[in-house]
């Protein structure tokens, strides 16, 4: 479980996170939602330790990330897998090498074992016959799946995804959503996804946190989402003319 | 002035991060060999071509400017040799490499930064600065002196070919005699020391500008330009200081 307590973060004097307190549950798909500029990417990157917070606590199974030494942070990061918005695959490595990279860096497995494990996870994300291609030679959806395989290859406790569906067509986006949800339940991971994709919210949102102007405005699940009673959330969800309340 | 101090401080902090203990030596050594190929062997062609032509031009200009019959023609060989060894093969060559290698490094690392590949490394608990930059520095500092020696050979050979073989301005024996005349081996050592320092400056400065790129493609281009400009300035300043220290 991940708990964030009274989290504050500013950039150049501008406060982006204004005291967020939220809980992200293990074995569930936790979504951070909100409009662009609301602070959800800053929140996600603060939780994984990319951004140093001004104040507050980030508890990963009770261990406070904020108070950890750089060495402890480095250790705990090996329990974290992250899927970036653009995939962030290493351009100079092939698909297989990208997935093998964390294994090579942090395990003592032999080359054959590393290949076997990387191939297993590539199959797990439904990718075959692309092992020797470079990231630039595969589609955006495939890149996201390779990024997911790389993020879970070390069996992380925590999986973070920054807008995994951005730039994907609805069908591919659904495949990615189902894949992340499936992996979360199968490996009992604490998954945190940053998204503003309504389909994702309705399909896989076990625990949803709505951020509005740097504050948590609402927390619930996909069944409660459409009747939240939160004006800002309603404005966000029903901003599309298709869904606009009559 | 403040920006200069800010960048200097951050550059020193960055070097501290680069020279920290690697996570896994085996991977660093593999990266090192990749960098040997990318930064060194791939620069071989341009080094040979530039050295041959520059050596040819230096010898031609020297030959055309020596009009006094009291100055022996072997001076063309001697001047070509000293110009190549003392200045061209170390300083000029490194200025050229600052353009080729420096922009390449800054754009490579800058692109990795803006596409979140560096953040991906950090999330995995890897010291991204050390992983990306240390092999480049070690490889380039090691390979540049080799390129400089090759440049000296091809530069002097180019001069010989142009003035003695192709245009017969200076006969072969005189040119070769001039190349051997009053040769000081320390000049080669001086040149190699200089080139290693320049190699370090090129890679570290270019990596620094790439590593701290923020934004998108436009900023990657800007970082690349800054890398070349500041590496070149650093080379010129270091050249003056090192020459003062080693030859005074």
Short mmCIF file of C-alpha atoms in Angstrom, two decimals:
data_model
loop_
_atom_site.label_atom_id
_atom_site.label_comp_id
_atom_site.label_asym_id
_atom_site.label_seq_id
_atom_site.Cartn_x
_atom_site.Cartn_y
_atom_site.Cartn_z
CA UNK A 1 0.00 0.00 0.00
CA UNK A 2 1.14 3.53 -0.70
CA UNK A 3 0.05 6.45 1.45
CA UNK A 4 0.78 10.08 0.71
CA UNK A 5 0.17 12.48 3.57
CA UNK A 6 -0.08 16.26 3.25
CA UNK A 7 2.19 16.43 0.22
CA UNK A 8 3.41 19.85 -0.90
CA UNK A 9 5.50 20.62 -3.96
CA UNK A 10 6.35 23.95 -5.60
CA UNK A 11 8.28 24.92 -8.71
CA UNK A 12 9.83 28.40 -8.86
CA UNK A 13 7.55 29.61 -6.06
CA UNK A 14 4.39 28.24 -7.69
CA UNK A 15 2.68 25.64 -5.53
CA UNK A 16 1.63 22.64 -7.64
CA UNK A 17 0.68 20.16 -4.90
CA UNK A 18 -1.15 21.87 -2.07
CA UNK A 19 -1.29 19.22 0.64
CA UNK A 20 -2.49 16.01 -0.96
CA UNK A 21 -3.41 13.06 1.26
CA UNK A 22 -4.39 9.82 -0.47
CA UNK A 23 -4.10 6.02 -0.26
CA UNK A 24 -3.20 3.66 -3.10
CA UNK A 25 -4.14 0.05 -2.44
CA UNK A 26 -2.20 -3.13 -3.14
CA UNK A 27 -3.56 -5.51 -5.78
CA UNK A 28 -5.75 -2.80 -7.21
CA UNK A 29 -5.57 -0.38 -10.11
CA UNK A 30 -5.33 3.08 -8.57
CA UNK A 31 -6.00 5.98 -10.92
CA UNK A 32 -4.96 9.59 -10.50
CA UNK A 33 -7.26 11.66 -12.67
CA UNK A 34 -7.58 15.34 -13.37
CA UNK A 35 -7.30 17.83 -16.18
CA UNK A 36 -3.97 18.85 -17.69
CA UNK A 37 -1.99 21.06 -15.32
CA UNK A 38 -3.84 19.82 -12.23
CA UNK A 39 -0.64 18.35 -10.76
CA UNK A 40 -1.17 14.63 -11.37
CA UNK A 41 2.15 14.03 -13.16
CA UNK A 42 3.96 15.98 -10.42
CA UNK A 43 2.20 13.80 -7.83
CA UNK A 44 3.20 10.60 -9.63
CA UNK A 45 6.80 11.70 -10.10
CA UNK A 46 6.96 12.80 -6.46
CA UNK A 47 5.79 9.38 -5.30
CA UNK A 48 8.50 7.61 -7.31
CA UNK A 49 11.12 10.07 -6.07
CA UNK A 50 11.91 11.93 -9.29
CA UNK A 51 10.73 15.18 -7.71
CA UNK A 52 11.87 16.06 -4.22
CA UNK A 53 8.82 17.20 -2.26
CA UNK A 54 8.76 20.32 -0.08
CA UNK A 55 6.95 18.64 2.80
CA UNK A 56 4.74 15.67 3.61
CA UNK A 57 5.14 11.91 3.77
CA UNK A 58 5.23 9.21 1.10
CA UNK A 59 4.84 5.81 2.75
CA UNK A 60 5.60 2.72 0.67
CA UNK A 61 4.35 -0.11 2.88
CA UNK A 62 5.12 2.11 5.88
CA UNK A 63 8.58 3.21 4.71
CA UNK A 64 8.83 6.98 4.31
CA UNK A 65 10.48 7.77 0.97
CA UNK A 66 10.96 11.43 1.92
CA UNK A 67 13.16 10.60 4.91
CA UNK A 68 15.22 7.93 3.16
CA UNK A 69 18.93 8.35 2.45
CA UNK A 70 19.99 8.33 -1.25
CA UNK A 71 21.23 4.75 -0.78
CA UNK A 72 17.92 3.60 0.69
CA UNK A 73 16.07 5.36 -2.12
CA UNK A 74 18.22 3.58 -4.65
CA UNK A 75 17.37 0.24 -3.07
CA UNK A 76 13.65 0.90 -2.95
CA UNK A 77 13.61 2.01 -6.56
CA UNK A 78 14.36 -1.58 -7.50
CA UNK A 79 10.89 -2.41 -6.20
CA UNK A 80 9.40 0.15 -8.58
CA UNK A 81 8.49 -0.28 -12.23
CA UNK A 82 7.47 2.69 -14.28
CA UNK A 83 5.85 3.11 -17.67
CA UNK A 84 6.46 6.59 -19.04
CA UNK A 85 4.08 8.54 -21.26
CA UNK A 86 6.26 8.09 -24.35
CA UNK A 87 7.52 4.65 -23.38
CA UNK A 88 11.06 5.92 -22.68
CA UNK A 89 12.59 2.87 -24.31
CA UNK A 90 16.33 3.04 -24.92
CA UNK A 91 16.71 3.93 -28.61
CA UNK A 92 20.03 2.17 -29.06
CA UNK A 93 18.78 -1.14 -27.64
CA UNK A 94 16.53 -3.68 -29.34
CA UNK A 95 13.18 -4.65 -27.84
CA UNK A 96 14.70 -7.71 -26.20
CA UNK A 97 17.72 -5.75 -24.88
CA UNK A 98 15.38 -3.13 -23.41
CA UNK A 99 13.54 -5.77 -21.40
CA UNK A 100 16.76 -7.55 -20.47
CA UNK A 101 18.40 -4.34 -19.27
CA UNK A 102 17.09 -4.34 -15.65
CA UNK A 103 17.90 -8.05 -15.38
CA UNK A 104 21.45 -7.43 -16.54
CA UNK A 105 21.84 -4.53 -14.16
CA UNK A 106 20.35 -6.01 -11.02
CA UNK A 107 20.51 -9.80 -11.21
CA UNK A 108 23.23 -12.38 -11.61
CA UNK A 109 21.28 -14.43 -14.14
CA UNK A 110 23.21 -15.91 -17.05
CA UNK A 111 22.66 -14.54 -20.55
CA UNK A 112 20.43 -17.50 -21.50
CA UNK A 113 18.33 -17.06 -18.36
CA UNK A 114 17.99 -13.34 -19.02
CA UNK A 115 16.83 -13.97 -22.58
CA UNK A 116 14.36 -16.60 -21.38
CA UNK A 117 12.88 -14.31 -18.74
CA UNK A 118 12.70 -11.30 -21.08
CA UNK A 119 11.00 -13.41 -23.75
CA UNK A 120 8.51 -14.68 -21.16
CA UNK A 121 7.52 -11.14 -20.21
CA UNK A 122 7.34 -10.05 -23.83
CA UNK A 123 4.94 -12.92 -24.47
CA UNK A 124 3.03 -11.87 -21.33
CA UNK A 125 2.37 -8.49 -22.96
CA UNK A 126 1.42 -10.26 -26.20
CA UNK A 127 4.52 -9.38 -28.14
CA UNK A 128 6.28 -11.94 -30.31
CA UNK A 129 8.63 -11.73 -33.31
CA UNK A 130 9.71 -8.18 -32.51
CA UNK A 131 12.60 -9.04 -30.19
CA UNK A 132 15.32 -7.87 -32.54
CA UNK A 133 13.61 -4.70 -33.72
CA UNK A 134 14.53 -1.28 -32.38
CA UNK A 135 11.91 0.95 -30.65
CA UNK A 136 11.73 3.21 -33.71
CA UNK A 137 10.70 0.20 -35.82
CA UNK A 138 7.58 -0.70 -33.83
CA UNK A 139 4.22 1.05 -33.31
CA UNK A 140 3.34 3.29 -30.35
CA UNK A 141 1.11 0.60 -28.84
CA UNK A 142 3.90 -1.96 -29.11
CA UNK A 143 6.34 0.48 -27.51
CA UNK A 144 3.98 0.85 -24.54
CA UNK A 145 3.79 -2.93 -24.20
CA UNK A 146 7.58 -3.25 -24.30
CA UNK A 147 7.75 -0.52 -21.63
CA UNK A 148 5.28 -2.51 -19.48
CA UNK A 149 7.35 -5.69 -19.96
CA UNK A 150 10.51 -3.80 -18.93
CA UNK A 151 8.72 -2.32 -15.92
CA UNK A 152 7.53 -5.69 -14.58
CA UNK A 153 10.51 -7.89 -15.47
CA UNK A 154 12.00 -7.55 -11.97
CA UNK A 155 8.64 -8.39 -10.35
CA UNK A 156 8.15 -4.95 -8.78
CA UNK A 157 5.91 -4.28 -5.79
CA UNK A 158 4.80 -0.99 -7.30
CA UNK A 159 3.91 -0.17 -10.89
CA UNK A 160 3.50 3.45 -11.99
CA UNK A 161 2.14 4.43 -15.38
CA UNK A 162 2.12 7.99 -16.66
CA UNK A 163 -0.73 8.31 -19.15
CA UNK A 164 -0.15 4.91 -20.74
CA UNK A 165 -2.92 5.47 -23.29
CA UNK A 166 -1.84 8.84 -24.56
CA UNK A 167 -1.55 8.89 -28.32
CA UNK A 168 -3.16 5.47 -28.78
CA UNK A 169 -6.35 4.57 -30.64
CA UNK A 170 -9.29 3.43 -28.45
CA UNK A 171 -8.85 -0.26 -29.30
CA UNK A 172 -5.12 -0.32 -28.47
CA UNK A 173 -5.78 1.78 -25.37
CA UNK A 174 -8.25 -0.87 -24.15
CA UNK A 175 -5.64 -3.61 -24.75
CA UNK A 176 -3.10 -1.66 -22.67
CA UNK A 177 -5.66 -1.05 -19.89
CA UNK A 178 -6.59 -4.73 -19.72
CA UNK A 179 -2.94 -5.72 -19.75
CA UNK A 180 -2.04 -3.43 -16.84
CA UNK A 181 -5.10 -4.52 -14.85
CA UNK A 182 -4.35 -8.21 -15.55
CA UNK A 183 -0.74 -7.84 -14.41
CA UNK A 184 -1.83 -5.95 -11.27
CA UNK A 185 -4.16 -8.74 -10.16
CA UNK A 186 -1.84 -11.57 -11.24
CA UNK A 187 1.24 -10.29 -9.39
CA UNK A 188 -0.62 -8.43 -6.60
CA UNK A 189 1.11 -5.14 -7.45
CA UNK A 190 0.21 -1.67 -6.21
CA UNK A 191 -0.48 -0.01 -9.53
CA UNK A 192 -0.84 3.74 -9.87
CA UNK A 193 -1.90 5.18 -13.22
CA UNK A 194 -2.04 8.78 -14.24
CA UNK A 195 -4.78 9.29 -16.77
CA UNK A 196 -7.48 11.56 -18.13
CA UNK A 197 -8.93 8.84 -20.30
CA UNK A 198 -12.58 8.28 -19.39
CA UNK A 199 -12.65 4.74 -20.78
CA UNK A 200 -9.76 3.76 -18.49
CA UNK A 201 -11.58 5.26 -15.52
CA UNK A 202 -14.74 3.31 -16.27
CA UNK A 203 -12.99 0.04 -17.16
CA UNK A 204 -10.18 -0.42 -14.63
CA UNK A 205 -10.56 2.22 -11.93
CA UNK A 206 -10.63 0.21 -8.67
CA UNK A 207 -9.57 3.26 -6.69
CA UNK A 208 -9.78 6.71 -8.26
CA UNK A 209 -8.28 9.92 -6.92
CA UNK A 210 -9.41 13.16 -8.53
CA UNK A 211 -6.91 16.02 -8.39
CA UNK A 212 -8.09 19.58 -8.96
CA UNK A 213 -5.68 22.53 -8.87
CA UNK A 214 -3.17 20.66 -6.71
CA UNK A 215 -5.72 19.34 -4.22
CA UNK A 216 -7.48 15.98 -3.85
CA UNK A 217 -11.13 16.75 -4.47
CA UNK A 218 -12.60 13.25 -4.51
CA UNK A 219 -11.68 9.60 -3.99
CA UNK A 220 -13.84 6.61 -4.95
CA UNK A 221 -14.15 3.85 -7.55
CA UNK A 222 -15.44 3.40 -11.08
CA UNK A 223 -18.98 2.61 -9.89
CA UNK A 224 -19.19 5.85 -7.93
CA UNK A 225 -17.52 8.01 -10.54
CA UNK A 226 -20.60 9.16 -12.45
CA UNK A 227 -22.51 10.04 -9.28
CA UNK A 228 -19.74 11.51 -7.21
CA UNK A 229 -21.55 14.64 -6.10
CA UNK A 230 -18.31 16.56 -6.70
CA UNK A 231 -18.95 19.56 -8.91
CA UNK A 232 -15.38 19.83 -10.21
CA UNK A 233 -15.30 16.12 -11.07
CA UNK A 234 -18.65 16.36 -12.85
CA UNK A 235 -17.37 19.33 -14.85
CA UNK A 236 -14.28 17.31 -15.78
CA UNK A 237 -16.15 14.13 -16.75
CA UNK A 238 -19.06 15.77 -18.50
CA UNK A 239 -16.99 18.32 -20.37
CA UNK A 240 -17.45 16.24 -23.52
CA UNK A 241 -20.61 17.29 -25.38
CA UNK A 242 -21.43 13.59 -25.90
CA UNK A 243 -21.65 13.01 -22.16
CA UNK A 244 -23.05 16.40 -21.19
CA UNK A 245 -25.88 15.98 -18.65
CA UNK A 246 -29.24 16.86 -20.03
CA UNK B 1 28.38 36.30 -14.43
CA UNK B 2 25.81 34.63 -12.16
CA UNK B 3 24.89 32.21 -14.92
CA UNK B 4 28.57 31.37 -15.42
CA UNK B 5 28.99 30.64 -11.70
CA UNK B 6 25.75 28.63 -11.64
CA UNK B 7 26.86 26.52 -14.61
CA UNK B 8 30.36 26.04 -13.20
CA UNK B 9 28.96 24.84 -9.88
CA UNK B 10 26.48 22.53 -11.54
CA UNK B 11 29.20 21.22 -13.88
CA UNK B 12 31.39 20.30 -10.88
CA UNK B 13 28.41 18.64 -9.16
CA UNK B 14 27.70 16.78 -12.42
CA UNK B 15 31.31 15.53 -12.62
CA UNK B 16 30.99 14.29 -9.03
CA UNK B 17 27.97 12.26 -10.11
CA UNK B 18 29.76 10.97 -13.22
CA UNK B 19 32.81 9.79 -11.27
CA UNK B 20 30.91 7.82 -8.65
CA UNK B 21 31.18 4.04 -8.30
CA UNK B 22 29.46 2.19 -11.16
CA UNK B 23 26.58 -0.17 -10.34
CA UNK B 24 27.98 -3.03 -12.36
CA UNK B 25 31.45 -2.94 -13.89
CA UNK B 26 30.66 -5.54 -16.54
CA UNK B 27 28.03 -3.33 -18.17
CA UNK B 28 30.25 -0.27 -17.99
CA UNK B 29 33.07 -2.11 -19.71
CA UNK B 30 30.71 -3.23 -22.45
CA UNK B 31 29.55 0.38 -22.84
CA UNK B 32 33.19 1.43 -22.97
CA UNK B 33 33.89 -0.72 -26.01
CA UNK B 34 30.75 0.58 -27.72
CA UNK B 35 31.99 4.13 -27.12
CA UNK B 36 35.43 3.27 -28.51
CA UNK B 37 33.71 2.38 -31.73
CA UNK B 38 31.19 5.22 -31.74
CA UNK B 39 33.48 8.08 -30.71
CA UNK B 40 36.86 6.83 -31.87
CA UNK B 41 36.73 4.45 -34.80
CA UNK B 42 33.87 6.35 -36.41
CA UNK B 43 35.99 9.52 -36.30
CA UNK B 44 38.93 7.86 -38.02
CA UNK B 45 37.84 8.78 -41.56
CA UNK B 46 37.46 12.50 -40.90
CA UNK B 47 40.74 12.60 -38.95
CA UNK B 48 42.68 11.02 -41.83
CA UNK B 49 41.11 13.21 -44.53
CA UNK B 50 41.51 16.48 -42.62
CA UNK B 51 45.08 15.64 -41.60
CA UNK B 52 46.23 14.79 -45.13
CA UNK B 53 44.75 17.95 -46.65
CA UNK B 54 45.86 20.24 -43.84
CA UNK B 55 49.37 18.81 -43.92
CA UNK B 56 49.42 19.43 -47.67
CA UNK B 57 48.26 23.04 -47.29
CA UNK B 58 50.71 23.78 -44.43
CA UNK B 59 53.66 22.51 -46.48
CA UNK B 60 52.54 24.35 -49.61
CA UNK B 61 52.07 27.66 -47.77
CA UNK B 62 55.43 27.26 -46.07
CA UNK B 63 57.17 26.47 -49.36
CA UNK B 64 55.60 29.47 -51.14
CA UNK B 65 56.50 31.82 -48.30
CA UNK B 66 60.15 30.82 -48.10
CA UNK B 67 61.55 33.01 -50.85
CA UNK B 68 64.87 33.85 -49.22
CA UNK B 69 67.61 31.71 -50.86
CA UNK B 70 69.51 31.72 -47.55
CA UNK B 71 66.75 29.66 -45.90
CA UNK B 72 67.30 25.98 -46.72
CA UNK B 73 64.39 24.10 -48.33
CA UNK B 74 64.42 21.42 -45.62
CA UNK B 75 62.78 24.11 -43.45
CA UNK B 76 59.54 23.22 -45.26
CA UNK B 77 59.67 19.72 -43.75
CA UNK B 78 60.66 21.07 -40.34
CA UNK B 79 57.90 23.71 -40.29
CA UNK B 80 55.29 21.24 -41.47
CA UNK B 81 56.34 18.76 -38.77
CA UNK B 82 56.29 21.30 -35.95
CA UNK B 83 53.01 22.90 -37.05
CA UNK B 84 51.37 19.50 -37.26
CA UNK B 85 52.77 18.11 -34.02
CA UNK B 86 52.54 21.21 -31.85
CA UNK B 87 49.24 22.65 -32.88
CA UNK B 88 47.31 21.04 -35.68
CA UNK B 89 47.07 17.40 -34.56
CA UNK B 90 46.14 18.28 -31.00
CA UNK B 91 44.33 21.64 -30.91
CA UNK B 92 42.86 21.97 -34.38
CA UNK B 93 41.89 18.35 -34.55
CA UNK B 94 40.19 18.53 -31.14
CA UNK B 95 38.33 21.66 -32.23
CA UNK B 96 37.05 19.70 -35.20
CA UNK B 97 36.18 16.74 -32.96
CA UNK B 98 34.38 19.12 -30.60
CA UNK B 99 32.06 19.82 -33.53
CA UNK B 100 31.59 16.22 -34.56
CA UNK B 101 31.68 14.32 -31.27
CA UNK B 102 30.49 17.14 -29.00
CA UNK B 103 27.29 17.79 -30.94
CA UNK B 104 26.68 14.06 -31.23
CA UNK B 105 27.01 13.51 -27.47
CA UNK B 106 24.90 16.54 -26.53
CA UNK B 107 22.10 15.62 -28.91
CA UNK B 108 22.16 11.94 -27.90
CA UNK B 109 21.99 12.65 -24.17
CA UNK B 110 19.65 15.62 -24.68
CA UNK B 111 17.21 13.45 -26.63
CA UNK B 112 17.39 10.81 -23.92
CA UNK B 113 16.56 13.51 -21.39
CA UNK B 114 13.54 14.95 -23.18
CA UNK B 115 12.16 11.49 -24.00
CA UNK B 116 12.40 10.50 -20.30
CA UNK B 117 14.99 7.76 -20.94
CA UNK B 118 17.23 9.31 -18.29
CA UNK B 119 14.34 9.36 -15.81
CA UNK B 120 13.73 5.70 -16.65
CA UNK B 121 17.33 4.93 -15.66
CA UNK B 122 16.99 6.89 -12.44
CA UNK B 123 13.72 5.13 -11.55
CA UNK B 124 15.55 1.82 -11.90
CA UNK B 125 18.04 3.08 -9.32
CA UNK B 126 20.83 3.61 -11.83
CA UNK B 127 23.16 6.61 -11.67
CA UNK B 128 22.30 7.87 -15.14
CA UNK B 129 25.15 10.39 -15.32
CA UNK B 130 27.76 7.76 -14.52
CA UNK B 131 26.16 5.14 -16.75
CA UNK B 132 25.91 7.41 -19.78
CA UNK B 133 28.92 9.68 -19.43
CA UNK B 134 31.74 7.81 -17.67
CA UNK B 135 32.30 5.27 -20.49
CA UNK B 136 32.31 8.14 -23.01
CA UNK B 137 34.93 10.09 -21.06
CA UNK B 138 37.20 7.09 -20.52
CA UNK B 139 36.87 5.95 -24.14
CA UNK B 140 37.50 9.38 -25.64
CA UNK B 141 40.41 10.30 -23.35
CA UNK B 142 42.02 7.02 -24.33
CA UNK B 143 41.24 7.11 -28.05
CA UNK B 144 41.99 10.77 -28.85
CA UNK B 145 45.78 10.45 -28.31
CA UNK B 146 45.71 7.54 -30.77
CA UNK B 147 43.82 9.68 -33.26
CA UNK B 148 46.35 12.47 -32.69
CA UNK B 149 49.29 10.16 -33.45
CA UNK B 150 47.53 9.02 -36.62
CA UNK B 151 46.83 12.63 -37.51
CA UNK B 152 50.53 13.49 -37.07
CA UNK B 153 51.51 10.67 -39.39
CA UNK B 154 48.93 11.49 -42.06
CA UNK B 155 49.49 15.24 -41.75
CA UNK B 156 53.24 15.02 -42.33
CA UNK B 157 52.70 12.41 -45.05
CA UNK B 158 50.18 14.73 -46.72
CA UNK B 159 52.71 17.56 -46.65
CA UNK B 160 55.40 15.31 -48.11
CA UNK B 161 53.12 14.07 -50.85
CA UNK B 162 52.02 17.57 -51.90
CA UNK B 163 55.36 19.40 -51.95
CA UNK B 164 57.72 16.55 -52.78
CA UNK B 165 55.82 13.92 -54.74
CA UNK B 166 53.04 15.82 -56.51
CA UNK B 167 54.53 19.29 -57.13
CA UNK B 168 58.31 18.72 -56.68
CA UNK B 169 58.74 22.07 -54.93
CA UNK B 170 61.05 20.51 -52.34
CA UNK B 171 62.96 17.38 -53.16
CA UNK B 172 62.18 14.27 -51.10
CA UNK B 173 65.53 14.05 -49.29
CA UNK B 174 65.35 17.66 -48.13
CA UNK B 175 61.79 17.33 -46.89
CA UNK B 176 62.56 14.12 -44.97
CA UNK B 177 65.75 15.68 -43.61
CA UNK B 178 63.68 18.64 -42.38
CA UNK B 179 61.19 16.32 -40.70
CA UNK B 180 64.05 14.66 -38.79
CA UNK B 181 66.02 17.86 -38.12
CA UNK B 182 66.21 19.02 -34.46
CA UNK B 183 63.31 16.77 -33.54
CA UNK B 184 62.23 17.06 -29.91
CA UNK B 185 60.29 14.00 -28.71
CA UNK B 186 58.80 16.06 -25.88
CA UNK B 187 56.71 17.92 -28.46
CA UNK B 188 54.81 14.70 -29.11
CA UNK B 189 54.34 14.11 -25.37
CA UNK B 190 53.13 17.70 -24.97
CA UNK B 191 50.69 17.24 -27.80
CA UNK B 192 49.33 13.98 -26.39
CA UNK B 193 48.90 15.47 -22.90
CA UNK B 194 47.03 18.41 -24.44
CA UNK B 195 44.79 16.18 -26.51
CA UNK B 196 43.80 14.06 -23.48
CA UNK B 197 42.79 17.20 -21.61
CA UNK B 198 40.84 18.44 -24.62
CA UNK B 199 39.12 15.07 -24.97
CA UNK B 200 37.97 15.25 -21.35
CA UNK B 201 36.66 18.78 -21.86
CA UNK B 202 34.79 17.90 -25.06
CA UNK B 203 32.96 14.92 -23.56
CA UNK B 204 32.26 16.36 -20.12
CA UNK B 205 31.02 19.75 -21.38
CA UNK B 206 28.92 18.24 -24.15
CA UNK B 207 27.43 15.66 -21.79
CA UNK B 208 26.70 18.41 -19.27
CA UNK B 209 24.69 20.43 -21.79
CA UNK B 210 22.89 17.31 -23.01
CA UNK B 211 22.10 16.10 -19.50
CA UNK B 212 20.48 19.34 -18.41
CA UNK B 213 18.36 19.80 -21.53
CA UNK B 214 14.73 20.59 -20.81
CA UNK B 215 11.95 20.96 -23.32
CA UNK B 216 11.86 19.41 -26.76
CA UNK B 217 13.63 19.12 -30.09
CA UNK B 218 14.40 22.84 -30.25
CA UNK B 219 16.17 22.75 -26.89
CA UNK B 220 18.13 19.64 -27.91
CA UNK B 221 19.41 21.64 -30.89
CA UNK B 222 20.32 24.55 -28.60
CA UNK B 223 22.14 22.24 -26.20
CA UNK B 224 24.06 20.78 -29.09
CA UNK B 225 25.13 24.24 -30.25
CA UNK B 226 26.11 25.27 -26.71
CA UNK B 227 28.11 22.06 -26.33
CA UNK B 228 30.19 22.84 -29.42
CA UNK B 229 30.67 26.53 -28.57
CA UNK B 230 31.66 26.02 -24.94
CA UNK B 231 33.83 22.96 -25.66
CA UNK B 232 35.70 24.99 -28.27
CA UNK B 233 36.20 27.92 -25.89
CA UNK B 234 37.35 25.55 -23.15
CA UNK B 235 39.85 23.96 -25.55
CA UNK B 236 41.30 27.34 -26.51
CA UNK B 237 41.66 28.44 -22.88
CA UNK B 238 43.11 25.08 -21.82
CA UNK B 239 45.52 25.20 -24.78
CA UNK B 240 46.90 28.51 -23.57
CA UNK B 241 47.25 27.33 -19.97
CA UNK B 242 48.74 23.92 -20.77
CA UNK B 243 51.20 25.42 -23.26
CA UNK B 244 52.27 27.96 -20.66
CA UNK B 245 52.75 25.23 -18.07
CA UNK B 246 54.45 22.61 -20.25
CA UNK B 247 56.59 24.71 -22.61
CA UNK B 248 57.59 27.64 -20.44
#
